[in-house]
């Protein structure tokens, strides 16, 4: 029971750290940047500032056809991983309980 | 930390690929040795991979006003050693480059170096140091995962500053600019990754104690 408590507290801390910026506790991302844009995209903007002449010399072979498709694929990536971890911890927990 | 497709000059792209390759090759050998000698840890390797899959898919908001994502490579590095995660990280990065247009094939070498080489090596080193100095496993694993995450993004900033030095302030000027974008954004995310890794590591050491012992993770105190 004590362990469950500890896990819950850690989870609440993660949720809190993630929710804090969403509740308005964040710095101004700058006039030319959307709020909560990806840091990867912001780095591209910095590159364009530093070397205005730089032309990317390759392009992605395939791009998700829309933002929705991209979210779907990211969700799928997370779901596959979480599913496997859940399965493993669940099955090793029942095996552990069977032994003791 | 994903450097987008085409955003590194050719010589840098080739250079980072050459630097990352030996780690990936060592990792492939270490994985096949592990599967041969300790087949019971195969599923645990799957968990390490799955954890990196989940965490690198989560884009989280940060106090800097932008979004970034954790890497999830610290857990596997502590369990299986750093180069195993070089292979796993490469697989995750390939998936994202091919299916999500996130990162890219020309920048795969550089991204592998930051997320799948530096991150795991830092995490592994910090965990080993923590174990030796008598820190509790929970604190060691937290510091390992959080610092591995943070150093991944510091490495990306370094790589971009090398490729794009500031016209006035040179490399240092660029490093500060990219560092503000990446490393600062990453601080709260690194803490979150540390905490999540503690949760999963705790569950694994409770229910898969034997496998963890086989991998020599828990160290003298728990044997």
PDB file of C-alpha atoms in Angstrom:
ATOM      1  CA  UNK A   1       0.000   0.000   0.000  1.00  0.00           C
ATOM      2  CA  UNK A   2       2.850   2.322   0.886  1.00  0.00           C
ATOM      3  CA  UNK A   3       4.332   1.674  -2.546  1.00  0.00           C
ATOM      4  CA  UNK A   4       1.053   2.522  -4.302  1.00  0.00           C
ATOM      5  CA  UNK A   5       0.995   5.807  -2.389  1.00  0.00           C
ATOM      6  CA  UNK A   6       4.519   6.669  -3.503  1.00  0.00           C
ATOM      7  CA  UNK A   7       3.704   5.877  -7.141  1.00  0.00           C
ATOM      8  CA  UNK A   8       0.578   8.016  -6.988  1.00  0.00           C
ATOM      9  CA  UNK A   9       2.511  10.954  -5.520  1.00  0.00           C
ATOM     10  CA  UNK A  10       5.143  10.700  -8.275  1.00  0.00           C
ATOM     11  CA  UNK A  11       2.401  10.601 -10.933  1.00  0.00           C
ATOM     12  CA  UNK A  12       0.696  13.642  -9.429  1.00  0.00           C
ATOM     13  CA  UNK A  13       4.037  15.484  -9.501  1.00  0.00           C
ATOM     14  CA  UNK A  14       4.424  14.691 -13.239  1.00  0.00           C
ATOM     15  CA  UNK A  15       0.873  15.885 -13.965  1.00  0.00           C
ATOM     16  CA  UNK A  16       1.532  19.047 -11.965  1.00  0.00           C
ATOM     17  CA  UNK A  17       4.795  19.826 -13.806  1.00  0.00           C
ATOM     18  CA  UNK A  18       3.022  19.288 -17.147  1.00  0.00           C
ATOM     19  CA  UNK A  19      -0.099  21.275 -16.261  1.00  0.00           C
ATOM     20  CA  UNK A  20       1.692  24.285 -14.775  1.00  0.00           C
ATOM     21  CA  UNK A  21       2.729  25.862 -18.113  1.00  0.00           C
ATOM     22  CA  UNK A  22      -0.777  25.231 -19.499  1.00  0.00           C
ATOM     23  CA  UNK A  23      -2.259  27.225 -16.623  1.00  0.00           C
ATOM     24  CA  UNK A  24      -0.306  30.284 -17.700  1.00  0.00           C
ATOM     25  CA  UNK A  25       2.990  29.776 -15.872  1.00  0.00           C
ATOM     26  CA  UNK A  26       5.311  30.160 -18.832  1.00  0.00           C
ATOM     27  CA  UNK A  27       7.536  32.721 -20.488  1.00  0.00           C
ATOM     28  CA  UNK A  28       6.494  34.659 -23.545  1.00  0.00           C
ATOM     29  CA  UNK A  29       7.635  32.548 -26.516  1.00  0.00           C
ATOM     30  CA  UNK A  30       8.386  35.708 -28.531  1.00  0.00           C
ATOM     31  CA  UNK A  31       6.295  37.627 -31.005  1.00  0.00           C
ATOM     32  CA  UNK A  32       7.202  35.540 -34.056  1.00  0.00           C
ATOM     33  CA  UNK A  33       6.420  32.212 -32.447  1.00  0.00           C
ATOM     34  CA  UNK A  34       3.186  30.432 -31.643  1.00  0.00           C
ATOM     35  CA  UNK A  35       2.567  29.514 -28.005  1.00  0.00           C
ATOM     36  CA  UNK A  36       3.682  25.919 -27.237  1.00  0.00           C
ATOM     37  CA  UNK A  37       5.155  25.395 -30.686  1.00  0.00           C
ATOM     38  CA  UNK A  38       7.639  22.549 -30.928  1.00  0.00           C
ATOM     39  CA  UNK A  39      11.235  23.336 -29.905  1.00  0.00           C
ATOM     40  CA  UNK A  40      12.414  21.494 -33.041  1.00  0.00           C
ATOM     41  CA  UNK A  41      10.547  23.982 -35.241  1.00  0.00           C
ATOM     42  CA  UNK A  42      11.862  26.908 -33.215  1.00  0.00           C
ATOM     43  CA  UNK A  43      15.400  25.673 -33.813  1.00  0.00           C
ATOM     44  CA  UNK A  44      14.726  25.863 -37.580  1.00  0.00           C
ATOM     45  CA  UNK A  45      13.704  29.502 -37.124  1.00  0.00           C
ATOM     46  CA  UNK A  46      16.969  30.187 -35.267  1.00  0.00           C
ATOM     47  CA  UNK A  47      18.928  28.544 -38.121  1.00  0.00           C
ATOM     48  CA  UNK A  48      17.162  30.799 -40.630  1.00  0.00           C
ATOM     49  CA  UNK A  49      18.050  33.831 -38.467  1.00  0.00           C
ATOM     50  CA  UNK A  50      21.728  32.898 -38.186  1.00  0.00           C
ATOM     51  CA  UNK A  51      22.228  31.726 -41.790  1.00  0.00           C
ATOM     52  CA  UNK A  52      19.504  33.379 -43.867  1.00  0.00           C
ATOM     53  CA  UNK A  53      20.960  31.850 -47.047  1.00  0.00           C
ATOM     54  CA  UNK A  54      20.841  28.226 -45.856  1.00  0.00           C
ATOM     55  CA  UNK A  55      18.693  25.961 -48.012  1.00  0.00           C
ATOM     56  CA  UNK A  56      17.744  22.544 -46.578  1.00  0.00           C
ATOM     57  CA  UNK A  57      19.170  20.119 -49.108  1.00  0.00           C
ATOM     58  CA  UNK A  58      16.861  17.180 -48.448  1.00  0.00           C
ATOM     59  CA  UNK A  59      13.177  16.705 -47.796  1.00  0.00           C
ATOM     60  CA  UNK A  60      11.210  14.070 -45.907  1.00  0.00           C
ATOM     61  CA  UNK A  61      10.303  11.126 -48.135  1.00  0.00           C
ATOM     62  CA  UNK A  62       6.764  11.146 -46.828  1.00  0.00           C
ATOM     63  CA  UNK A  63       4.920  13.552 -44.578  1.00  0.00           C
ATOM     64  CA  UNK A  64       1.759  12.881 -42.589  1.00  0.00           C
ATOM     65  CA  UNK A  65      -0.988  14.287 -44.813  1.00  0.00           C
ATOM     66  CA  UNK A  66      -2.433  16.468 -42.040  1.00  0.00           C
ATOM     67  CA  UNK A  67      -1.938  17.434 -38.417  1.00  0.00           C
ATOM     68  CA  UNK A  68      -4.614  14.892 -37.471  1.00  0.00           C
ATOM     69  CA  UNK A  69      -2.787  12.056 -39.224  1.00  0.00           C
ATOM     70  CA  UNK A  70       0.431  13.077 -37.452  1.00  0.00           C
ATOM     71  CA  UNK A  71      -1.332  13.057 -34.046  1.00  0.00           C
ATOM     72  CA  UNK A  72      -2.779   9.648 -34.862  1.00  0.00           C
ATOM     73  CA  UNK A  73       0.674   8.236 -35.601  1.00  0.00           C
ATOM     74  CA  UNK A  74       2.177   9.788 -32.455  1.00  0.00           C
ATOM     75  CA  UNK A  75      -0.713   8.378 -30.405  1.00  0.00           C
ATOM     76  CA  UNK A  76      -0.179   4.983 -32.027  1.00  0.00           C
ATOM     77  CA  UNK A  77       3.520   5.114 -31.127  1.00  0.00           C
ATOM     78  CA  UNK A  78       2.694   5.878 -27.483  1.00  0.00           C
ATOM     79  CA  UNK A  79      -0.127   3.307 -27.342  1.00  0.00           C
ATOM     80  CA  UNK A  80       2.044   0.476 -28.670  1.00  0.00           C
ATOM     81  CA  UNK A  81       4.731   1.235 -26.109  1.00  0.00           C
ATOM     82  CA  UNK A  82       2.351   1.690 -23.180  1.00  0.00           C
ATOM     83  CA  UNK A  83       0.452  -1.473 -24.134  1.00  0.00           C
ATOM     84  CA  UNK A  84       3.601  -3.548 -24.054  1.00  0.00           C
ATOM     85  CA  UNK A  85       4.801  -2.108 -20.718  1.00  0.00           C
ATOM     86  CA  UNK A  86       1.359  -2.694 -19.179  1.00  0.00           C
ATOM     87  CA  UNK A  87       1.285  -6.270 -20.431  1.00  0.00           C
ATOM     88  CA  UNK A  88       4.761  -7.020 -19.105  1.00  0.00           C
ATOM     89  CA  UNK A  89       4.271  -5.475 -15.666  1.00  0.00           C
ATOM     90  CA  UNK A  90       0.823  -7.096 -15.362  1.00  0.00           C
ATOM     91  CA  UNK A  91       2.044 -10.545 -16.259  1.00  0.00           C
ATOM     92  CA  UNK A  92       5.170 -10.358 -14.113  1.00  0.00           C
ATOM     93  CA  UNK A  93       3.067  -9.135 -11.189  1.00  0.00           C
ATOM     94  CA  UNK A  94       0.744 -12.118 -11.383  1.00  0.00           C
ATOM     95  CA  UNK A  95       3.707 -14.481 -11.782  1.00  0.00           C
ATOM     96  CA  UNK A  96       5.337 -12.845  -8.725  1.00  0.00           C
ATOM     97  CA  UNK A  97       2.107 -13.233  -6.687  1.00  0.00           C
ATOM     98  CA  UNK A  98       1.787 -16.870  -7.749  1.00  0.00           C
ATOM     99  CA  UNK A  99       5.237 -17.580  -6.356  1.00  0.00           C
ATOM    100  CA  UNK A 100       4.837 -15.963  -2.950  1.00  0.00           C
TER     101      UNK A 100
ATOM    102  CA  UNK B   1      16.166  17.340 -30.240  1.00  0.00           C
ATOM    103  CA  UNK B   2      15.212  16.255 -33.723  1.00  0.00           C
ATOM    104  CA  UNK B   3      17.261  18.143 -36.269  1.00  0.00           C
ATOM    105  CA  UNK B   4      14.932  18.311 -39.248  1.00  0.00           C
ATOM    106  CA  UNK B   5      15.622  16.674 -42.600  1.00  0.00           C
ATOM    107  CA  UNK B   6      18.179  18.609 -44.650  1.00  0.00           C
ATOM    108  CA  UNK B   7      19.037  21.030 -41.846  1.00  0.00           C
ATOM    109  CA  UNK B   8      22.635  19.864 -41.386  1.00  0.00           C
ATOM    110  CA  UNK B   9      25.279  20.544 -44.046  1.00  0.00           C
ATOM    111  CA  UNK B  10      26.402  17.384 -45.857  1.00  0.00           C
ATOM    112  CA  UNK B  11      29.823  17.123 -44.150  1.00  0.00           C
ATOM    113  CA  UNK B  12      28.219  17.405 -40.687  1.00  0.00           C
ATOM    114  CA  UNK B  13      25.559  14.844 -41.604  1.00  0.00           C
ATOM    115  CA  UNK B  14      28.206  12.363 -42.756  1.00  0.00           C
ATOM    116  CA  UNK B  15      30.483  13.164 -39.805  1.00  0.00           C
ATOM    117  CA  UNK B  16      27.861  12.447 -37.122  1.00  0.00           C
ATOM    118  CA  UNK B  17      26.838   9.249 -38.905  1.00  0.00           C
ATOM    119  CA  UNK B  18      30.434   8.026 -38.823  1.00  0.00           C
ATOM    120  CA  UNK B  19      30.720   8.947 -35.134  1.00  0.00           C
ATOM    121  CA  UNK B  20      27.472   7.156 -34.182  1.00  0.00           C
ATOM    122  CA  UNK B  21      28.025   3.979 -36.201  1.00  0.00           C
ATOM    123  CA  UNK B  22      30.490   2.193 -33.858  1.00  0.00           C
ATOM    124  CA  UNK B  23      28.115   2.641 -30.900  1.00  0.00           C
ATOM    125  CA  UNK B  24      25.258   1.090 -32.867  1.00  0.00           C
ATOM    126  CA  UNK B  25      27.461  -1.820 -33.983  1.00  0.00           C
ATOM    127  CA  UNK B  26      28.637  -2.411 -30.405  1.00  0.00           C
ATOM    128  CA  UNK B  27      24.992  -2.256 -29.312  1.00  0.00           C
ATOM    129  CA  UNK B  28      23.905  -4.872 -31.859  1.00  0.00           C
ATOM    130  CA  UNK B  29      26.626  -7.229 -30.598  1.00  0.00           C
ATOM    131  CA  UNK B  30      25.722  -6.592 -26.983  1.00  0.00           C
ATOM    132  CA  UNK B  31      22.016  -7.267 -27.672  1.00  0.00           C
ATOM    133  CA  UNK B  32      22.670 -10.563 -29.453  1.00  0.00           C
ATOM    134  CA  UNK B  33      25.059 -11.641 -26.673  1.00  0.00           C
ATOM    135  CA  UNK B  34      22.408 -10.819 -24.077  1.00  0.00           C
ATOM    136  CA  UNK B  35      19.705 -12.754 -25.924  1.00  0.00           C
ATOM    137  CA  UNK B  36      22.009 -15.759 -26.202  1.00  0.00           C
ATOM    138  CA  UNK B  37      23.254 -15.757 -22.593  1.00  0.00           C
ATOM    139  CA  UNK B  38      20.242 -14.388 -20.726  1.00  0.00           C
ATOM    140  CA  UNK B  39      17.171 -15.234 -22.834  1.00  0.00           C
ATOM    141  CA  UNK B  40      14.906 -14.528 -19.836  1.00  0.00           C
ATOM    142  CA  UNK B  41      15.718 -10.811 -20.134  1.00  0.00           C
ATOM    143  CA  UNK B  42      14.350 -10.583 -23.681  1.00  0.00           C
ATOM    144  CA  UNK B  43      10.973  -9.266 -22.550  1.00  0.00           C
ATOM    145  CA  UNK B  44      12.682  -6.692 -20.344  1.00  0.00           C
ATOM    146  CA  UNK B  45      14.546  -5.423 -23.411  1.00  0.00           C
ATOM    147  CA  UNK B  46      11.130  -5.035 -25.029  1.00  0.00           C
ATOM    148  CA  UNK B  47      10.037  -2.931 -22.056  1.00  0.00           C
ATOM    149  CA  UNK B  48      13.117  -0.691 -22.386  1.00  0.00           C
ATOM    150  CA  UNK B  49      12.301  -0.186 -26.073  1.00  0.00           C
ATOM    151  CA  UNK B  50       8.613   0.377 -25.382  1.00  0.00           C
ATOM    152  CA  UNK B  51       9.424   2.983 -22.738  1.00  0.00           C
ATOM    153  CA  UNK B  52      11.558   4.965 -25.221  1.00  0.00           C
ATOM    154  CA  UNK B  53       8.710   4.620 -27.741  1.00  0.00           C
ATOM    155  CA  UNK B  54       6.134   6.068 -25.354  1.00  0.00           C
ATOM    156  CA  UNK B  55       8.203   8.899 -23.939  1.00  0.00           C
ATOM    157  CA  UNK B  56       9.583  10.123 -27.266  1.00  0.00           C
ATOM    158  CA  UNK B  57       6.016  10.332 -28.623  1.00  0.00           C
ATOM    159  CA  UNK B  58       4.823  12.631 -25.835  1.00  0.00           C
ATOM    160  CA  UNK B  59       5.220  16.289 -26.648  1.00  0.00           C
ATOM    161  CA  UNK B  60       4.893  18.160 -23.395  1.00  0.00           C
ATOM    162  CA  UNK B  61       4.467  21.883 -22.728  1.00  0.00           C
ATOM    163  CA  UNK B  62       7.271  23.630 -20.862  1.00  0.00           C
ATOM    164  CA  UNK B  63       7.695  26.827 -18.861  1.00  0.00           C
ATOM    165  CA  UNK B  64       9.646  28.280 -21.797  1.00  0.00           C
ATOM    166  CA  UNK B  65       6.382  28.554 -23.740  1.00  0.00           C
ATOM    167  CA  UNK B  66       7.290  25.865 -26.234  1.00  0.00           C
ATOM    168  CA  UNK B  67       6.833  22.098 -26.428  1.00  0.00           C
ATOM    169  CA  UNK B  68       9.381  19.343 -26.445  1.00  0.00           C
ATOM    170  CA  UNK B  69       9.546  15.655 -25.644  1.00  0.00           C
ATOM    171  CA  UNK B  70      11.410  13.326 -23.285  1.00  0.00           C
ATOM    172  CA  UNK B  71      13.596  10.575 -24.740  1.00  0.00           C
ATOM    173  CA  UNK B  72      13.010   7.540 -22.526  1.00  0.00           C
ATOM    174  CA  UNK B  73      16.491   6.117 -23.113  1.00  0.00           C
ATOM    175  CA  UNK B  74      17.711   6.346 -19.504  1.00  0.00           C
ATOM    176  CA  UNK B  75      15.768   3.307 -18.256  1.00  0.00           C
ATOM    177  CA  UNK B  76      17.171   0.947 -20.888  1.00  0.00           C
ATOM    178  CA  UNK B  77      20.695   2.331 -20.500  1.00  0.00           C
ATOM    179  CA  UNK B  78      20.649   1.535 -16.787  1.00  0.00           C
ATOM    180  CA  UNK B  79      19.213  -1.958 -17.396  1.00  0.00           C
ATOM    181  CA  UNK B  80      21.179  -3.090 -20.445  1.00  0.00           C
ATOM    182  CA  UNK B  81      24.091  -0.670 -20.828  1.00  0.00           C
ATOM    183  CA  UNK B  82      24.316   2.410 -23.030  1.00  0.00           C
ATOM    184  CA  UNK B  83      25.001   0.943 -26.474  1.00  0.00           C
ATOM    185  CA  UNK B  84      21.910  -1.295 -26.350  1.00  0.00           C
ATOM    186  CA  UNK B  85      19.956   1.957 -26.271  1.00  0.00           C
ATOM    187  CA  UNK B  86      21.963   3.260 -29.236  1.00  0.00           C
ATOM    188  CA  UNK B  87      20.238   0.553 -31.289  1.00  0.00           C
ATOM    189  CA  UNK B  88      16.822   1.080 -29.691  1.00  0.00           C
ATOM    190  CA  UNK B  89      17.098   4.871 -30.070  1.00  0.00           C
ATOM    191  CA  UNK B  90      18.044   4.476 -33.725  1.00  0.00           C
ATOM    192  CA  UNK B  91      14.909   2.356 -34.313  1.00  0.00           C
ATOM    193  CA  UNK B  92      12.707   5.001 -32.645  1.00  0.00           C
ATOM    194  CA  UNK B  93      14.343   7.780 -34.677  1.00  0.00           C
ATOM    195  CA  UNK B  94      13.920   5.805 -37.921  1.00  0.00           C
ATOM    196  CA  UNK B  95      10.225   5.263 -37.173  1.00  0.00           C
ATOM    197  CA  UNK B  96       9.767   8.996 -36.580  1.00  0.00           C
ATOM    198  CA  UNK B  97      11.826  10.032 -39.620  1.00  0.00           C
ATOM    199  CA  UNK B  98       9.985   7.711 -42.023  1.00  0.00           C
ATOM    200  CA  UNK B  99       6.407   7.864 -40.731  1.00  0.00           C
ATOM    201  CA  UNK B 100       6.167  11.213 -38.979  1.00  0.00           C
ATOM    202  CA  UNK B 101       8.535  13.456 -40.977  1.00  0.00           C
ATOM    203  CA  UNK B 102      10.048  14.186 -37.559  1.00  0.00           C
ATOM    204  CA  UNK B 103      13.826  14.322 -37.794  1.00  0.00           C
ATOM    205  CA  UNK B 104      15.164  12.858 -41.015  1.00  0.00           C
ATOM    206  CA  UNK B 105      17.434  10.396 -42.759  1.00  0.00           C
ATOM    207  CA  UNK B 106      20.188  12.953 -43.476  1.00  0.00           C
ATOM    208  CA  UNK B 107      20.162  14.018 -39.815  1.00  0.00           C
ATOM    209  CA  UNK B 108      19.735  10.476 -38.453  1.00  0.00           C
ATOM    210  CA  UNK B 109      23.421  10.195 -37.502  1.00  0.00           C
ATOM    211  CA  UNK B 110      23.401  13.458 -35.527  1.00  0.00           C
ATOM    212  CA  UNK B 111      20.073  12.678 -33.845  1.00  0.00           C
ATOM    213  CA  UNK B 112      21.279   9.172 -32.976  1.00  0.00           C
ATOM    214  CA  UNK B 113      24.397  10.665 -31.410  1.00  0.00           C
ATOM    215  CA  UNK B 114      22.436  13.012 -29.128  1.00  0.00           C
ATOM    216  CA  UNK B 115      19.488  10.787 -28.175  1.00  0.00           C
ATOM    217  CA  UNK B 116      20.950   7.293 -28.474  1.00  0.00           C
ATOM    218  CA  UNK B 117      24.621   7.768 -27.587  1.00  0.00           C
ATOM    219  CA  UNK B 118      25.154  10.790 -25.294  1.00  0.00           C
ATOM    220  CA  UNK B 119      21.843  10.451 -23.406  1.00  0.00           C
ATOM    221  CA  UNK B 120      22.266   6.739 -22.570  1.00  0.00           C
ATOM    222  CA  UNK B 121      25.979   7.128 -21.684  1.00  0.00           C
ATOM    223  CA  UNK B 122      25.219  10.003 -19.308  1.00  0.00           C
ATOM    224  CA  UNK B 123      22.332   8.054 -17.742  1.00  0.00           C
ATOM    225  CA  UNK B 124      24.460   4.923 -17.344  1.00  0.00           C
ATOM    226  CA  UNK B 125      27.388   6.864 -15.878  1.00  0.00           C
ATOM    227  CA  UNK B 126      25.225   8.788 -13.429  1.00  0.00           C
ATOM    228  CA  UNK B 127      23.473   5.609 -12.245  1.00  0.00           C
ATOM    229  CA  UNK B 128      26.767   3.779 -11.716  1.00  0.00           C
ATOM    230  CA  UNK B 129      28.219   6.775  -9.852  1.00  0.00           C
ATOM    231  CA  UNK B 130      25.090   7.028  -7.706  1.00  0.00           C
ATOM    232  CA  UNK B 131      25.249   3.323  -6.868  1.00  0.00           C
ATOM    233  CA  UNK B 132      28.905   3.600  -5.886  1.00  0.00           C
ATOM    234  CA  UNK B 133      28.422   6.649  -3.680  1.00  0.00           C
ATOM    235  CA  UNK B 134      25.595   4.933  -1.842  1.00  0.00           C
ATOM    236  CA  UNK B 135      22.636   6.937  -3.145  1.00  0.00           C
ATOM    237  CA  UNK B 136      19.350   5.046  -2.995  1.00  0.00           C
ATOM    238  CA  UNK B 137      18.366   3.313  -6.272  1.00  0.00           C
ATOM    239  CA  UNK B 138      15.377   5.655  -6.581  1.00  0.00           C
ATOM    240  CA  UNK B 139      17.471   8.826  -6.401  1.00  0.00           C
ATOM    241  CA  UNK B 140      20.151   7.380  -8.706  1.00  0.00           C
ATOM    242  CA  UNK B 141      17.619   6.369 -11.351  1.00  0.00           C
ATOM    243  CA  UNK B 142      15.916   9.774 -11.157  1.00  0.00           C
ATOM    244  CA  UNK B 143      19.195  11.648 -11.659  1.00  0.00           C
ATOM    245  CA  UNK B 144      20.298   9.231 -14.394  1.00  0.00           C
ATOM    246  CA  UNK B 145      17.137   9.600 -16.491  1.00  0.00           C
ATOM    247  CA  UNK B 146      16.787  13.354 -15.946  1.00  0.00           C
ATOM    248  CA  UNK B 147      20.426  14.195 -16.741  1.00  0.00           C
ATOM    249  CA  UNK B 148      20.490  11.811 -19.732  1.00  0.00           C
ATOM    250  CA  UNK B 149      17.450  13.618 -21.094  1.00  0.00           C
ATOM    251  CA  UNK B 150      18.931  17.069 -20.496  1.00  0.00           C
ATOM    252  CA  UNK B 151      22.330  16.217 -21.977  1.00  0.00           C
ATOM    253  CA  UNK B 152      20.647  14.889 -25.131  1.00  0.00           C
ATOM    254  CA  UNK B 153      19.286  18.365 -25.759  1.00  0.00           C
ATOM    255  CA  UNK B 154      22.530  20.086 -24.795  1.00  0.00           C
ATOM    256  CA  UNK B 155      24.201  17.872 -27.422  1.00  0.00           C
ATOM    257  CA  UNK B 156      21.679  18.925 -30.078  1.00  0.00           C
ATOM    258  CA  UNK B 157      22.381  22.582 -29.250  1.00  0.00           C
ATOM    259  CA  UNK B 158      26.109  21.882 -29.567  1.00  0.00           C
ATOM    260  CA  UNK B 159      25.645  20.124 -32.937  1.00  0.00           C
ATOM    261  CA  UNK B 160      23.573  22.988 -34.348  1.00  0.00           C
ATOM    262  CA  UNK B 161      26.012  25.619 -33.020  1.00  0.00           C
ATOM    263  CA  UNK B 162      28.883  23.765 -34.732  1.00  0.00           C
ATOM    264  CA  UNK B 163      26.996  23.737 -38.034  1.00  0.00           C
ATOM    265  CA  UNK B 164      25.618  27.271 -37.763  1.00  0.00           C
ATOM    266  CA  UNK B 165      28.020  29.560 -35.881  1.00  0.00           C
ATOM    267  CA  UNK B 166      26.644  33.026 -35.224  1.00  0.00           C
ATOM    268  CA  UNK B 167      28.004  35.605 -37.732  1.00  0.00           C
ATOM    269  CA  UNK B 168      28.910  37.985 -34.881  1.00  0.00           C
ATOM    270  CA  UNK B 169      29.487  35.875 -31.775  1.00  0.00           C
ATOM    271  CA  UNK B 170      30.580  32.657 -33.446  1.00  0.00           C
ATOM    272  CA  UNK B 171      30.090  29.217 -31.946  1.00  0.00           C
ATOM    273  CA  UNK B 172      29.415  30.452 -28.400  1.00  0.00           C
ATOM    274  CA  UNK B 173      26.767  32.908 -29.555  1.00  0.00           C
ATOM    275  CA  UNK B 174      24.986  30.137 -31.433  1.00  0.00           C
ATOM    276  CA  UNK B 175      25.304  27.706 -28.564  1.00  0.00           C
ATOM    277  CA  UNK B 176      23.518  30.171 -26.289  1.00  0.00           C
ATOM    278  CA  UNK B 177      20.733  30.682 -28.855  1.00  0.00           C
ATOM    279  CA  UNK B 178      20.135  26.977 -29.470  1.00  0.00           C
ATOM    280  CA  UNK B 179      20.629  26.211 -25.796  1.00  0.00           C
ATOM    281  CA  UNK B 180      17.828  28.633 -24.921  1.00  0.00           C
ATOM    282  CA  UNK B 181      15.519  26.891 -27.394  1.00  0.00           C
ATOM    283  CA  UNK B 182      16.380  23.338 -26.347  1.00  0.00           C
ATOM    284  CA  UNK B 183      18.115  22.951 -23.006  1.00  0.00           C
ATOM    285  CA  UNK B 184      16.038  25.487 -21.085  1.00  0.00           C
ATOM    286  CA  UNK B 185      12.744  24.096 -22.440  1.00  0.00           C
ATOM    287  CA  UNK B 186      13.925  20.667 -21.433  1.00  0.00           C
ATOM    288  CA  UNK B 187      14.464  21.248 -17.688  1.00  0.00           C
ATOM    289  CA  UNK B 188      10.886  20.513 -16.493  1.00  0.00           C
ATOM    290  CA  UNK B 189      10.620  17.667 -19.012  1.00  0.00           C
ATOM    291  CA  UNK B 190      13.814  16.137 -17.688  1.00  0.00           C
ATOM    292  CA  UNK B 191      12.312  16.169 -14.180  1.00  0.00           C
ATOM    293  CA  UNK B 192       9.135  14.509 -15.495  1.00  0.00           C
ATOM    294  CA  UNK B 193      11.146  11.842 -17.300  1.00  0.00           C
ATOM    295  CA  UNK B 194      13.141  11.212 -14.141  1.00  0.00           C
ATOM    296  CA  UNK B 195       9.970  10.704 -12.086  1.00  0.00           C
ATOM    297  CA  UNK B 196       8.308   8.437 -14.702  1.00  0.00           C
ATOM    298  CA  UNK B 197      11.464   6.351 -14.943  1.00  0.00           C
ATOM    299  CA  UNK B 198      11.479   5.936 -11.138  1.00  0.00           C
ATOM    300  CA  UNK B 199       7.885   4.617 -11.309  1.00  0.00           C
ATOM    301  CA  UNK B 200       8.579   2.039 -14.025  1.00  0.00           C
ATOM    302  CA  UNK B 201      11.961   1.042 -12.553  1.00  0.00           C
ATOM    303  CA  UNK B 202      10.250   0.510  -9.189  1.00  0.00           C
ATOM    304  CA  UNK B 203       7.596  -1.757 -10.707  1.00  0.00           C
ATOM    305  CA  UNK B 204      10.232  -3.719 -12.608  1.00  0.00           C
ATOM    306  CA  UNK B 205      12.459  -4.249  -9.573  1.00  0.00           C
ATOM    307  CA  UNK B 206       9.483  -5.485  -7.536  1.00  0.00           C
ATOM    308  CA  UNK B 207       8.083  -7.972 -10.016  1.00  0.00           C
ATOM    309  CA  UNK B 208      11.103  -8.850 -12.152  1.00  0.00           C
ATOM    310  CA  UNK B 209      13.666  -8.964  -9.411  1.00  0.00           C
ATOM    311  CA  UNK B 210      15.360 -12.067 -10.792  1.00  0.00           C
ATOM    312  CA  UNK B 211      15.839 -10.668 -14.306  1.00  0.00           C
ATOM    313  CA  UNK B 212      17.197  -7.422 -12.869  1.00  0.00           C
ATOM    314  CA  UNK B 213      19.666  -9.386 -10.781  1.00  0.00           C
ATOM    315  CA  UNK B 214      20.757 -11.320 -13.863  1.00  0.00           C
ATOM    316  CA  UNK B 215      21.493  -7.994 -15.516  1.00  0.00           C
ATOM    317  CA  UNK B 216      23.453  -6.895 -12.448  1.00  0.00           C
ATOM    318  CA  UNK B 217      21.425  -3.704 -12.148  1.00  0.00           C
ATOM    319  CA  UNK B 218      20.579  -3.612  -8.508  1.00  0.00           C
ATOM    320  CA  UNK B 219      24.092  -3.967  -7.221  1.00  0.00           C
ATOM    321  CA  UNK B 220      25.592  -5.354  -4.039  1.00  0.00           C
ATOM    322  CA  UNK B 221      23.128  -3.987  -1.526  1.00  0.00           C
ATOM    323  CA  UNK B 222      20.172  -5.969  -2.814  1.00  0.00           C
ATOM    324  CA  UNK B 223      21.759  -9.305  -3.575  1.00  0.00           C
TER     325      UNK B 223
END
